[in-house]
PDB file of C-alpha atoms in Angstrom:
ATOM      1  CA  UNK A  12      14.586 -97.168  62.578  1.00 47.00           C
ATOM      2  CA  UNK A  13      11.192 -98.820  61.898  1.00 48.00           C
ATOM      3  CA  UNK A  14       8.841 -98.966  58.980  1.00 44.00           C
ATOM      4  CA  UNK A  15       6.627 -96.236  60.442  1.00 47.00           C
ATOM      5  CA  UNK A  16       9.515 -93.795  60.592  1.00 49.00           C
ATOM      6  CA  UNK A  17      10.374 -94.425  56.925  1.00 50.00           C
ATOM      7  CA  UNK A  18       6.808 -93.774  55.837  1.00 43.00           C
ATOM      8  CA  UNK A  19       6.621 -90.499  57.748  1.00 44.00           C
ATOM      9  CA  UNK A  20       9.900 -89.301  56.234  1.00 49.00           C
ATOM     10  CA  UNK A  21       8.668 -90.074  52.689  1.00 41.00           C
ATOM     11  CA  UNK A  22       5.479 -88.140  53.317  1.00 44.00           C
ATOM     12  CA  UNK A  23       7.387 -85.053  54.428  1.00 49.00           C
ATOM     13  CA  UNK A  24       9.654 -85.187  51.352  1.00 41.00           C
ATOM     14  CA  UNK A  25       6.618 -85.400  49.058  1.00 45.00           C
ATOM     15  CA  UNK A  26       4.975 -82.333  50.625  1.00 44.00           C
ATOM     16  CA  UNK A  27       8.204 -80.334  50.266  1.00 45.00           C
ATOM     17  CA  UNK A  28       8.536 -81.243  46.610  1.00 41.00           C
ATOM     18  CA  UNK A  29       4.974 -80.183  45.891  1.00 36.00           C
ATOM     19  CA  UNK A  30       5.558 -76.817  47.568  1.00 41.00           C
ATOM     20  CA  UNK A  31       8.664 -76.225  45.444  1.00 38.00           C
ATOM     21  CA  UNK A  32       6.792 -77.002  42.227  1.00 38.00           C
ATOM     22  CA  UNK A  33       3.980 -74.682  43.214  1.00 43.00           C
ATOM     23  CA  UNK A  34       6.448 -71.869  43.891  1.00 43.00           C
ATOM     24  CA  UNK A  35       8.026 -72.275  40.467  1.00 42.00           C
ATOM     25  CA  UNK A  36       4.680 -72.082  38.624  1.00 46.00           C
ATOM     26  CA  UNK A  37       3.124 -69.116  40.497  1.00 46.00           C
ATOM     27  CA  UNK A  38       1.514 -66.479  38.154  1.00 45.00           C
ATOM     28  CA  UNK A  39       3.715 -63.310  37.723  1.00 46.00           C
ATOM     29  CA  UNK A  40       2.562 -59.994  39.204  1.00 44.00           C
ATOM     30  CA  UNK A  41       0.048 -57.965  37.227  1.00 45.00           C
ATOM     31  CA  UNK A  42       2.533 -55.216  36.516  1.00 44.00           C
ATOM     32  CA  UNK A  43       4.802 -57.784  34.804  1.00 44.00           C
ATOM     33  CA  UNK A  44       1.831 -58.894  32.684  1.00 44.00           C
ATOM     34  CA  UNK A  45       1.190 -55.331  31.668  1.00 42.00           C
ATOM     35  CA  UNK A  46       4.848 -54.844  30.854  1.00 42.00           C
ATOM     36  CA  UNK A  47       4.969 -57.858  28.535  1.00 44.00           C
ATOM     37  CA  UNK A  48       1.468 -57.704  27.092  1.00 47.00           C
ATOM     38  CA  UNK A  49       1.619 -56.957  23.350  1.00 49.00           C
ATOM     39  CA  UNK A  50      -0.184 -53.920  21.864  1.00 49.00           C
ATOM     40  CA  UNK A  51      -3.199 -54.930  19.812  1.00 44.00           C
ATOM     41  CA  UNK A  52      -3.400 -53.623  16.272  1.00 46.00           C
ATOM     42  CA  UNK A  53      -5.278 -50.293  16.135  1.00 46.00           C
ATOM     43  CA  UNK A  54      -4.987 -49.660  19.865  1.00 47.00           C
ATOM     44  CA  UNK A  55      -2.943 -46.834  21.414  1.00 48.00           C
ATOM     45  CA  UNK A  56       0.237 -47.764  23.253  1.00 53.00           C
ATOM     46  CA  UNK A  57       0.234 -47.491  27.030  1.00 48.00           C
ATOM     47  CA  UNK A  58       2.586 -44.498  26.824  1.00 51.00           C
ATOM     48  CA  UNK A  59       2.934 -42.145  23.825  1.00 57.00           C
ATOM     49  CA  UNK A  60       5.518 -39.416  23.325  1.00 62.00           C
ATOM     50  CA  UNK A  61       4.086 -35.887  22.870  1.00 67.00           C
ATOM     51  CA  UNK A  62       4.038 -34.766  19.236  1.00 70.00           C
ATOM     52  CA  UNK A  63       6.310 -31.811  18.431  1.00 77.00           C
ATOM     53  CA  UNK A  64       4.503 -28.510  17.657  1.00 78.00           C
ATOM     54  CA  UNK A  65       3.740 -27.763  14.019  1.00 85.00           C
ATOM     55  CA  UNK A  66       5.736 -25.229  12.074  1.00 91.00           C
ATOM     56  CA  UNK A  67       3.254 -22.407  11.481  1.00 93.00           C
ATOM     57  CA  UNK A  68       3.830 -19.528   9.077  1.00 95.00           C
ATOM     58  CA  UNK A  69       3.632 -16.096  10.739  1.00 96.00           C
ATOM     59  CA  UNK A  70       0.255 -14.380  10.472  1.00 98.00           C
ATOM     60  CA  UNK A  71      -0.353 -11.723   7.849  1.00 98.00           C
ATOM     61  CA  UNK A  72      -1.352  -8.645   9.836  1.00 98.00           C
ATOM     62  CA  UNK A  73      -3.336  -5.802   8.273  1.00 98.00           C
ATOM     63  CA  UNK A  74      -3.797  -2.307   9.628  1.00 98.00           C
ATOM     64  CA  UNK A  75      -7.025  -0.666   8.453  1.00 98.00           C
ATOM     65  CA  UNK A  76      -7.081   3.138   8.672  1.00 98.00           C
ATOM     66  CA  UNK A  77     -10.478   4.808   8.586  1.00 96.00           C
ATOM     67  CA  UNK A  78     -11.596   8.207   7.347  1.00 94.00           C
ATOM     68  CA  UNK A  79     -12.201  11.268   9.478  1.00 91.00           C
ATOM     69  CA  UNK A  80     -10.401  14.333   8.160  1.00 90.00           C
ATOM     70  CA  UNK A  81      -8.051  16.026  10.634  1.00 92.00           C
ATOM     71  CA  UNK A  82      -8.706  13.231  13.151  1.00 94.00           C
ATOM     72  CA  UNK A  83      -6.540  11.109  10.862  1.00 96.00           C
ATOM     73  CA  UNK A  84      -3.434  12.390  12.629  1.00 97.00           C
ATOM     74  CA  UNK A  85      -4.332   9.852  15.323  1.00 98.00           C
ATOM     75  CA  UNK A  86      -3.363   7.107  12.836  1.00 98.00           C
ATOM     76  CA  UNK A  87       0.227   8.337  13.122  1.00 98.00           C
ATOM     77  CA  UNK A  88       0.210   7.672  16.865  1.00 98.00           C
ATOM     78  CA  UNK A  89      -1.272   4.219  16.335  1.00 98.00           C
ATOM     79  CA  UNK A  90       1.463   3.352  13.851  1.00 98.00           C
ATOM     80  CA  UNK A  91       4.150   4.550  16.251  1.00 98.00           C
ATOM     81  CA  UNK A  92       3.019   2.157  18.982  1.00 98.00           C
ATOM     82  CA  UNK A  93       2.689  -0.836  16.661  1.00 98.00           C
ATOM     83  CA  UNK A  94       6.195  -0.224  15.343  1.00 98.00           C
ATOM     84  CA  UNK A  95       7.607   0.178  18.852  1.00 97.00           C
ATOM     85  CA  UNK A  96       5.937  -3.089  19.887  1.00 97.00           C
ATOM     86  CA  UNK A  97       7.442  -4.785  16.803  1.00 96.00           C
ATOM     87  CA  UNK A  98       4.055  -5.770  15.399  1.00 97.00           C
ATOM     88  CA  UNK A  99       4.752  -6.672  11.752  1.00 97.00           C
ATOM     89  CA  UNK A 100       2.384  -4.880   9.359  1.00 98.00           C
ATOM     90  CA  UNK A 101       1.990  -6.748   6.086  1.00 98.00           C
ATOM     91  CA  UNK A 102      -0.883  -4.748   4.593  1.00 98.00           C
ATOM     92  CA  UNK A 103      -2.327  -1.258   5.006  1.00 98.00           C
ATOM     93  CA  UNK A 104      -5.869  -0.532   3.859  1.00 98.00           C
ATOM     94  CA  UNK A 105      -6.845   3.138   3.901  1.00 98.00           C
ATOM     95  CA  UNK A 106     -10.009   5.111   3.304  1.00 97.00           C
ATOM     96  CA  UNK A 107     -10.091   8.896   2.851  1.00 95.00           C
ATOM     97  CA  UNK A 108      -7.469  10.441   5.184  1.00 96.00           C
ATOM     98  CA  UNK A 109      -6.498   6.864   6.080  1.00 97.00           C
ATOM     99  CA  UNK A 110      -5.400   6.389   2.476  1.00 98.00           C
ATOM    100  CA  UNK A 111      -3.100   9.411   2.757  1.00 97.00           C
ATOM    101  CA  UNK A 112      -1.478   8.478   6.085  1.00 97.00           C
ATOM    102  CA  UNK A 113      -1.288   4.859   4.929  1.00 98.00           C
ATOM    103  CA  UNK A 114       0.442   5.828   1.683  1.00 98.00           C
ATOM    104  CA  UNK A 115       3.058   7.930   3.486  1.00 98.00           C
ATOM    105  CA  UNK A 116       3.979   4.976   5.704  1.00 98.00           C
ATOM    106  CA  UNK A 117       3.600   2.085   3.216  1.00 98.00           C
ATOM    107  CA  UNK A 118       5.863   3.828   0.703  1.00 98.00           C
ATOM    108  CA  UNK A 119       8.492   4.500   3.364  1.00 98.00           C
ATOM    109  CA  UNK A 120       7.957   2.470   6.565  1.00 97.00           C
ATOM    110  CA  UNK A 121       9.772   4.882   8.858  1.00 97.00           C
ATOM    111  CA  UNK A 122       7.475   6.090  11.625  1.00 96.00           C
ATOM    112  CA  UNK A 123       9.735   9.008  12.587  1.00 95.00           C
ATOM    113  CA  UNK A 124       9.711  10.280   9.015  1.00 96.00           C
ATOM    114  CA  UNK A 125       5.926   9.861   9.011  1.00 97.00           C
ATOM    115  CA  UNK A 126       5.558  11.948  12.174  1.00 95.00           C
ATOM    116  CA  UNK A 127       7.781  14.674  10.774  1.00 94.00           C
ATOM    117  CA  UNK A 128       5.761  14.899   7.554  1.00 93.00           C
ATOM    118  CA  UNK A 129       2.453  14.753   9.415  1.00 91.00           C
ATOM    119  CA  UNK A 130       3.382  17.715  11.606  1.00 89.00           C
ATOM    120  CA  UNK A 131       4.153  19.702   8.451  1.00 88.00           C
ATOM    121  CA  UNK A 132       0.743  19.085   6.869  1.00 89.00           C
ATOM    122  CA  UNK A 133      -1.433  22.181   6.805  1.00 87.00           C
ATOM    123  CA  UNK A 134      -5.025  22.515   5.698  1.00 87.00           C
ATOM    124  CA  UNK A 135      -3.966  24.558   2.664  1.00 86.00           C
ATOM    125  CA  UNK A 136      -1.782  21.639   1.534  1.00 85.00           C
ATOM    126  CA  UNK A 137      -4.892  19.529   1.049  1.00 87.00           C
ATOM    127  CA  UNK A 138      -7.816  21.887   0.456  1.00 86.00           C
ATOM    128  CA  UNK A 139      -7.711  24.230  -2.527  1.00 89.00           C
ATOM    129  CA  UNK A 140     -11.106  25.923  -2.515  1.00 83.00           C
ATOM    130  CA  UNK A 141     -12.662  27.191  -5.700  1.00 75.00           C
ATOM    131  CA  UNK A 142     -16.038  28.669  -4.825  1.00 65.00           C
ATOM    132  CA  UNK A 143     -16.635  30.331  -8.183  1.00 58.00           C
ATOM    133  CA  UNK A 144     -15.646  27.492 -10.532  1.00 55.00           C
ATOM    134  CA  UNK A 145     -16.965  24.662  -8.387  1.00 59.00           C
ATOM    135  CA  UNK A 146     -19.661  22.515  -9.946  1.00 66.00           C
ATOM    136  CA  UNK A 147     -19.684  19.273  -7.976  1.00 68.00           C
ATOM    137  CA  UNK A 148     -17.418  20.254  -5.076  1.00 76.00           C
ATOM    138  CA  UNK A 149     -15.882  23.233  -3.314  1.00 82.00           C
ATOM    139  CA  UNK A 150     -12.346  21.780  -3.398  1.00 88.00           C
ATOM    140  CA  UNK A 151     -10.598  21.168  -6.717  1.00 89.00           C
ATOM    141  CA  UNK A 152      -8.247  18.484  -5.397  1.00 91.00           C
ATOM    142  CA  UNK A 153      -5.108  19.621  -7.185  1.00 93.00           C
ATOM    143  CA  UNK A 154      -3.398  20.597  -3.923  1.00 94.00           C
ATOM    144  CA  UNK A 155      -3.620  17.140  -2.406  1.00 95.00           C
ATOM    145  CA  UNK A 156      -2.323  15.596  -5.630  1.00 96.00           C
ATOM    146  CA  UNK A 157       0.699  17.879  -5.500  1.00 96.00           C
ATOM    147  CA  UNK A 158       1.241  17.036  -1.824  1.00 95.00           C
ATOM    148  CA  UNK A 159       1.213  13.310  -2.622  1.00 97.00           C
ATOM    149  CA  UNK A 160       3.649  13.766  -5.516  1.00 97.00           C
ATOM    150  CA  UNK A 161       6.123  15.568  -3.267  1.00 96.00           C
ATOM    151  CA  UNK A 162       5.821  13.491  -0.099  1.00 96.00           C
ATOM    152  CA  UNK A 163       5.033   9.870  -1.001  1.00 97.00           C
ATOM    153  CA  UNK A 164       8.358   8.254  -1.850  1.00 96.00           C
ATOM    154  CA  UNK A 165       7.240   5.991  -4.722  1.00 98.00           C
ATOM    155  CA  UNK A 166       4.857   7.054  -7.513  1.00 98.00           C
ATOM    156  CA  UNK A 167       3.378   3.584  -8.085  1.00 98.00           C
ATOM    157  CA  UNK A 168       1.615   1.489  -5.436  1.00 98.00           C
ATOM    158  CA  UNK A 169       3.293  -1.702  -6.616  1.00 98.00           C
ATOM    159  CA  UNK A 170       6.657  -0.148  -5.712  1.00 98.00           C
ATOM    160  CA  UNK A 171       5.747   0.196  -2.027  1.00 98.00           C
ATOM    161  CA  UNK A 172       7.679  -2.029   0.401  1.00 98.00           C
ATOM    162  CA  UNK A 173       4.445  -2.582   2.380  1.00 98.00           C
ATOM    163  CA  UNK A 174       1.322  -3.844   0.589  1.00 98.00           C
ATOM    164  CA  UNK A 175      -1.228  -1.066   0.277  1.00 98.00           C
ATOM    165  CA  UNK A 176      -4.849  -0.669  -0.800  1.00 98.00           C
ATOM    166  CA  UNK A 177      -6.803   2.591  -1.072  1.00 98.00           C
ATOM    167  CA  UNK A 178     -10.597   2.436  -1.106  1.00 98.00           C
ATOM    168  CA  UNK A 179     -12.802   4.704  -3.223  1.00 98.00           C
ATOM    169  CA  UNK A 180     -16.402   4.659  -4.487  1.00 97.00           C
ATOM    170  CA  UNK A 181     -17.760   4.673  -8.032  1.00 98.00           C
ATOM    171  CA  UNK A 182     -20.232   7.558  -7.980  1.00 96.00           C
ATOM    172  CA  UNK A 183     -22.236   6.202 -10.909  1.00 96.00           C
ATOM    173  CA  UNK A 184     -22.997   2.700  -9.651  1.00 97.00           C
ATOM    174  CA  UNK A 185     -22.004   2.681  -5.969  1.00 95.00           C
ATOM    175  CA  UNK A 186     -19.337  -0.013  -6.382  1.00 97.00           C
ATOM    176  CA  UNK A 187     -16.312  -0.175  -4.135  1.00 97.00           C
ATOM    177  CA  UNK A 188     -13.064   0.509  -6.006  1.00 98.00           C
ATOM    178  CA  UNK A 189      -9.812  -0.824  -4.550  1.00 98.00           C
ATOM    179  CA  UNK A 190      -6.513   0.650  -5.718  1.00 98.00           C
ATOM    180  CA  UNK A 191      -3.838  -2.053  -5.391  1.00 98.00           C
ATOM    181  CA  UNK A 192      -1.558  -0.808  -8.150  1.00 98.00           C
ATOM    182  CA  UNK A 193      -1.067   2.219 -10.355  1.00 98.00           C
ATOM    183  CA  UNK A 194      -0.321   5.871  -9.560  1.00 98.00           C
ATOM    184  CA  UNK A 195      -0.661   6.675  -5.857  1.00 98.00           C
ATOM    185  CA  UNK A 196      -1.731  10.213  -6.794  1.00 98.00           C
ATOM    186  CA  UNK A 197      -4.921   8.891  -8.405  1.00 98.00           C
ATOM    187  CA  UNK A 198      -5.626   6.488  -5.550  1.00 98.00           C
ATOM    188  CA  UNK A 199      -5.406   9.062  -2.751  1.00 98.00           C
ATOM    189  CA  UNK A 200      -7.186  11.774  -4.728  1.00 97.00           C
ATOM    190  CA  UNK A 201     -10.131   9.460  -5.305  1.00 98.00           C
ATOM    191  CA  UNK A 202     -10.220   8.068  -1.774  1.00 98.00           C
ATOM    192  CA  UNK A 203     -10.332  11.514  -0.086  1.00 96.00           C
ATOM    193  CA  UNK A 204     -12.969  13.032  -2.398  1.00 94.00           C
ATOM    194  CA  UNK A 205     -15.631  13.771   0.235  1.00 91.00           C
ATOM    195  CA  UNK A 206     -18.933  14.194  -1.666  1.00 89.00           C
ATOM    196  CA  UNK A 207     -20.025  17.813  -1.853  1.00 84.00           C
ATOM    197  CA  UNK A 208     -16.626  19.012  -0.622  1.00 88.00           C
ATOM    198  CA  UNK A 209     -14.127  17.665  -3.170  1.00 91.00           C
ATOM    199  CA  UNK A 210     -14.963  17.520  -6.842  1.00 91.00           C
ATOM    200  CA  UNK A 211     -15.235  13.881  -7.982  1.00 94.00           C
ATOM    201  CA  UNK A 212     -12.224  12.623  -9.917  1.00 95.00           C
ATOM    202  CA  UNK A 213     -12.166  10.509 -13.024  1.00 96.00           C
ATOM    203  CA  UNK A 214      -9.808   7.528 -13.210  1.00 97.00           C
ATOM    204  CA  UNK A 215     -10.144   5.596 -16.444  1.00 95.00           C
ATOM    205  CA  UNK A 216     -13.845   5.298 -17.178  1.00 96.00           C
ATOM    206  CA  UNK A 217     -14.926   5.673 -13.522  1.00 97.00           C
ATOM    207  CA  UNK A 218     -16.090   8.798 -11.706  1.00 97.00           C
ATOM    208  CA  UNK A 219     -14.856   8.367  -8.137  1.00 97.00           C
ATOM    209  CA  UNK A 220     -15.526   9.831  -4.699  1.00 96.00           C
ATOM    210  CA  UNK A 221     -14.525   9.119  -1.095  1.00 95.00           C
ATOM    211  CA  UNK A 222     -14.297   5.440  -0.152  1.00 95.00           C
ATOM    212  CA  UNK A 223     -16.124   6.205   3.077  1.00 93.00           C
ATOM    213  CA  UNK A 224     -19.385   6.233   1.126  1.00 93.00           C
ATOM    214  CA  UNK A 225     -19.209   2.424   0.960  1.00 93.00           C
ATOM    215  CA  UNK A 226     -16.571   1.439   3.538  1.00 94.00           C
ATOM    216  CA  UNK A 227     -15.163   4.061   5.865  1.00 94.00           C
ATOM    217  CA  UNK A 228     -13.107   1.402   7.622  1.00 95.00           C
ATOM    218  CA  UNK A 229     -12.696  -1.469   5.166  1.00 97.00           C
ATOM    219  CA  UNK A 230     -12.035  -4.475   7.399  1.00 97.00           C
ATOM    220  CA  UNK A 231     -13.562  -6.842   4.855  1.00 97.00           C
ATOM    221  CA  UNK A 232     -11.152  -5.594   2.175  1.00 98.00           C
ATOM    222  CA  UNK A 233      -8.234  -6.575   4.405  1.00 98.00           C
ATOM    223  CA  UNK A 234      -9.718 -10.032   5.055  1.00 98.00           C
ATOM    224  CA  UNK A 235     -10.426 -10.608   1.370  1.00 98.00           C
ATOM    225  CA  UNK A 236      -6.809  -9.768   0.544  1.00 98.00           C
ATOM    226  CA  UNK A 237      -5.272 -12.403   2.777  1.00 97.00           C
ATOM    227  CA  UNK A 238      -5.075 -10.816   6.222  1.00 98.00           C
ATOM    228  CA  UNK A 239      -5.108 -13.321   9.103  1.00 98.00           C
ATOM    229  CA  UNK A 240      -5.315 -10.612  11.780  1.00 98.00           C
ATOM    230  CA  UNK A 241      -6.918  -7.194  11.286  1.00 98.00           C
ATOM    231  CA  UNK A 242      -6.207  -4.173  13.478  1.00 98.00           C
ATOM    232  CA  UNK A 243      -8.641  -1.314  12.817  1.00 98.00           C
ATOM    233  CA  UNK A 244      -7.856   2.307  13.681  1.00 98.00           C
ATOM    234  CA  UNK A 245     -11.268   3.901  14.059  1.00 96.00           C
ATOM    235  CA  UNK A 246     -11.479   7.715  14.157  1.00 94.00           C
ATOM    236  CA  UNK A 247     -15.180   8.147  13.406  1.00 85.00           C
ATOM    237  CA  UNK A 248     -16.706   7.292  16.785  1.00 75.00           C
ATOM    238  CA  UNK A 249     -18.575   9.619  19.171  1.00 68.00           C
ATOM    239  CA  UNK A 250     -18.091  12.560  16.845  1.00 70.00           C
ATOM    240  CA  UNK A 251     -19.462  15.793  18.338  1.00 69.00           C
ATOM    241  CA  UNK A 252     -19.369  19.206  16.648  1.00 65.00           C
ATOM    242  CA  UNK A 253     -21.256  22.203  18.060  1.00 66.00           C
ATOM    243  CA  UNK A 254     -19.718  24.594  15.523  1.00 68.00           C
ATOM    244  CA  UNK A 255     -21.941  23.565  12.611  1.00 70.00           C
ATOM    245  CA  UNK A 256     -22.876  26.979  11.237  1.00 69.00           C
ATOM    246  CA  UNK A 257     -22.334  26.987   7.465  1.00 73.00           C
ATOM    247  CA  UNK A 258     -22.863  24.858   4.376  1.00 73.00           C
ATOM    248  CA  UNK A 259     -19.445  23.190   4.485  1.00 72.00           C
ATOM    249  CA  UNK A 260     -19.579  22.228   8.164  1.00 73.00           C
ATOM    250  CA  UNK A 261     -23.131  20.946   7.704  1.00 81.00           C
ATOM    251  CA  UNK A 262     -22.060  18.687   4.836  1.00 78.00           C
ATOM    252  CA  UNK A 263     -19.013  17.398   6.718  1.00 78.00           C
ATOM    253  CA  UNK A 264     -20.830  16.651   9.975  1.00 78.00           C
ATOM    254  CA  UNK A 265     -23.708  14.941   8.154  1.00 81.00           C
ATOM    255  CA  UNK A 266     -21.304  12.710   6.242  1.00 78.00           C
ATOM    256  CA  UNK A 267     -19.307  11.979   9.399  1.00 77.00           C
ATOM    257  CA  UNK A 268     -22.428  10.797  11.224  1.00 79.00           C
ATOM    258  CA  UNK A 269     -23.469   8.540   8.342  1.00 78.00           C
ATOM    259  CA  UNK A 270     -19.996   7.029   8.017  1.00 76.00           C
ATOM    260  CA  UNK A 271     -19.778   6.446  11.751  1.00 74.00           C
ATOM    261  CA  UNK A 272     -22.986   4.442  11.759  1.00 71.00           C
ATOM    262  CA  UNK A 273     -21.978   2.449   8.690  1.00 74.00           C
ATOM    263  CA  UNK A 274     -18.587   1.560  10.219  1.00 80.00           C
ATOM    264  CA  UNK A 275     -20.121  -0.481  13.035  1.00 83.00           C
ATOM    265  CA  UNK A 276     -20.780  -3.561  10.896  1.00 84.00           C
ATOM    266  CA  UNK A 277     -17.182  -3.533   9.640  1.00 89.00           C
ATOM    267  CA  UNK A 278     -15.652  -3.165  13.089  1.00 93.00           C
ATOM    268  CA  UNK A 279     -17.389  -6.323  14.314  1.00 93.00           C
ATOM    269  CA  UNK A 280     -15.092  -8.348  12.041  1.00 95.00           C
ATOM    270  CA  UNK A 281     -11.814  -6.755  13.192  1.00 97.00           C
ATOM    271  CA  UNK A 282      -9.604  -8.691  15.605  1.00 98.00           C
ATOM    272  CA  UNK A 283      -8.540  -5.547  17.452  1.00 98.00           C
ATOM    273  CA  UNK A 284     -10.153  -2.084  17.320  1.00 98.00           C
ATOM    274  CA  UNK A 285      -8.204   1.023  18.333  1.00 98.00           C
ATOM    275  CA  UNK A 286     -10.472   4.015  19.006  1.00 96.00           C
ATOM    276  CA  UNK A 287      -8.670   7.258  19.902  1.00 96.00           C
ATOM    277  CA  UNK A 288     -10.655   9.665  22.075  1.00 95.00           C
ATOM    278  CA  UNK A 289     -10.903  12.551  19.591  1.00 94.00           C
ATOM    279  CA  UNK A 290     -14.610  12.696  18.788  1.00 87.00           C
ATOM    280  CA  UNK A 291     -14.741  16.431  19.491  1.00 88.00           C
ATOM    281  CA  UNK A 292     -12.075  17.277  16.886  1.00 90.00           C
ATOM    282  CA  UNK A 293     -13.653  18.723  13.758  1.00 85.00           C
ATOM    283  CA  UNK A 294     -13.001  17.281  10.329  1.00 86.00           C
ATOM    284  CA  UNK A 295     -11.135  20.438   9.264  1.00 85.00           C
ATOM    285  CA  UNK A 296      -9.546  21.284  12.616  1.00 88.00           C
ATOM    286  CA  UNK A 297      -5.834  20.997  11.830  1.00 91.00           C
ATOM    287  CA  UNK A 298      -4.883  22.885  14.986  1.00 92.00           C
ATOM    288  CA  UNK A 299      -5.025  19.718  17.134  1.00 94.00           C
ATOM    289  CA  UNK A 300      -2.548  17.498  15.307  1.00 95.00           C
ATOM    290  CA  UNK A 301      -0.414  16.893  18.391  1.00 95.00           C
ATOM    291  CA  UNK A 302      -3.414  16.022  20.535  1.00 96.00           C
ATOM    292  CA  UNK A 303      -4.727  13.594  17.899  1.00 97.00           C
ATOM    293  CA  UNK A 304      -1.349  11.851  17.621  1.00 97.00           C
ATOM    294  CA  UNK A 305      -1.124  11.520  21.397  1.00 98.00           C
ATOM    295  CA  UNK A 306      -4.657  10.130  21.558  1.00 98.00           C
ATOM    296  CA  UNK A 307      -3.672   7.570  18.947  1.00 98.00           C
ATOM    297  CA  UNK A 308      -0.640   6.571  21.027  1.00 98.00           C
ATOM    298  CA  UNK A 309      -2.692   6.140  24.174  1.00 98.00           C
ATOM    299  CA  UNK A 310      -5.466   4.180  22.463  1.00 98.00           C
ATOM    300  CA  UNK A 311      -2.974   1.871  20.750  1.00 98.00           C
ATOM    301  CA  UNK A 312      -1.072   1.208  23.977  1.00 98.00           C
ATOM    302  CA  UNK A 313      -4.335   0.171  25.598  1.00 98.00           C
ATOM    303  CA  UNK A 314      -4.776  -2.487  22.888  1.00 98.00           C
ATOM    304  CA  UNK A 315      -1.230  -3.915  22.759  1.00 98.00           C
ATOM    305  CA  UNK A 316      -2.148  -6.871  24.995  1.00 97.00           C
ATOM    306  CA  UNK A 317      -5.118  -7.695  22.753  1.00 98.00           C
ATOM    307  CA  UNK A 318      -2.898  -7.562  19.664  1.00 98.00           C
ATOM    308  CA  UNK A 319      -0.451 -10.007  21.222  1.00 97.00           C
ATOM    309  CA  UNK A 320      -3.294 -12.276  22.313  1.00 97.00           C
ATOM    310  CA  UNK A 321      -4.638 -12.313  18.751  1.00 98.00           C
ATOM    311  CA  UNK A 322      -1.192 -13.309  17.459  1.00 97.00           C
ATOM    312  CA  UNK A 323      -0.820 -16.057  20.089  1.00 96.00           C
ATOM    313  CA  UNK A 324      -4.327 -17.357  19.319  1.00 97.00           C
ATOM    314  CA  UNK A 325      -3.431 -17.569  15.632  1.00 97.00           C
ATOM    315  CA  UNK A 326      -0.521 -19.928  16.377  1.00 96.00           C
ATOM    316  CA  UNK A 327      -2.378 -22.063  18.961  1.00 95.00           C
ATOM    317  CA  UNK A 328      -5.387 -22.603  16.665  1.00 94.00           C
ATOM    318  CA  UNK A 329      -3.031 -23.983  14.012  1.00 93.00           C
ATOM    319  CA  UNK A 330      -1.160 -26.311  16.376  1.00 92.00           C
ATOM    320  CA  UNK A 331       1.927 -24.142  16.674  1.00 92.00           C
ATOM    321  CA  UNK A 332       3.695 -22.338  19.482  1.00 92.00           C
ATOM    322  CA  UNK A 333       3.423 -18.551  19.815  1.00 90.00           C
ATOM    323  CA  UNK A 334       6.739 -16.698  19.533  1.00 87.00           C
ATOM    324  CA  UNK A 335       8.404 -15.654  22.761  1.00 82.00           C
ATOM    325  CA  UNK A 336       7.501 -12.123  23.842  1.00 73.00           C
TER     326      UNK A 336
END
């Protein structure tokens, strides 16, 4: 073999060696770079595990029961549906007849017992007229006090298993008075004292009348006392009465209209409003108890989805997970 052949062979070996070196020093693929690239301080990692949901305390749910005389039997139907749907009620705020129905349930949270007692209520159990001795009201108010003594399980509000507030009005200065403790007899008697119908009642140094004068459906009282979700049972809407033909019916219808208008501002702050269709039931018409209860049931059923949405929204807004239905 000649010198030329040796030179050519050496050249080929050199090229092969260079190719091998180049192959060994080739830059790794980009995905390998990404896999080995360190995370800079303060920067988010390429992948991050989802944070577990926060543990959120259950919402405190208040039921606010408005005034409206005999239409208050609708509150019983509303309570039945909420209990059936397992909506926990932590606080009941009642005005006028709402304070009476609320006291019956808060003292003994048994909706079947409540219905039984409600069906037994007659107008004479609550209205003891005294036309000749009346000075500031046609009804003395002793009958309703006796009814409360006999039918509300516990005599003191602080003994109730469900938190309870009755709303009344100071007749001398117009202040709202909230009964959160003390004798339930005094609380209900004050809260139902419709001006011009019931005689005002004195509790301590205050002369008190119906809470509807200042807050016929006291949503703000529920909020101020820790409620996260407020359900309002409103029985003072679209009230129509074509049987206004004496002094008593004139007083009652006039007050009903005023309270209905005043309730609008309160209802705007409720999370859910239940409005039974009973506007044509008179304040003293105790003959339609069954119809009122059924209207309350139907109105409450129509709002169940909204109640559950309000509960779910409470959990989501706080970073938690709503309970399973």
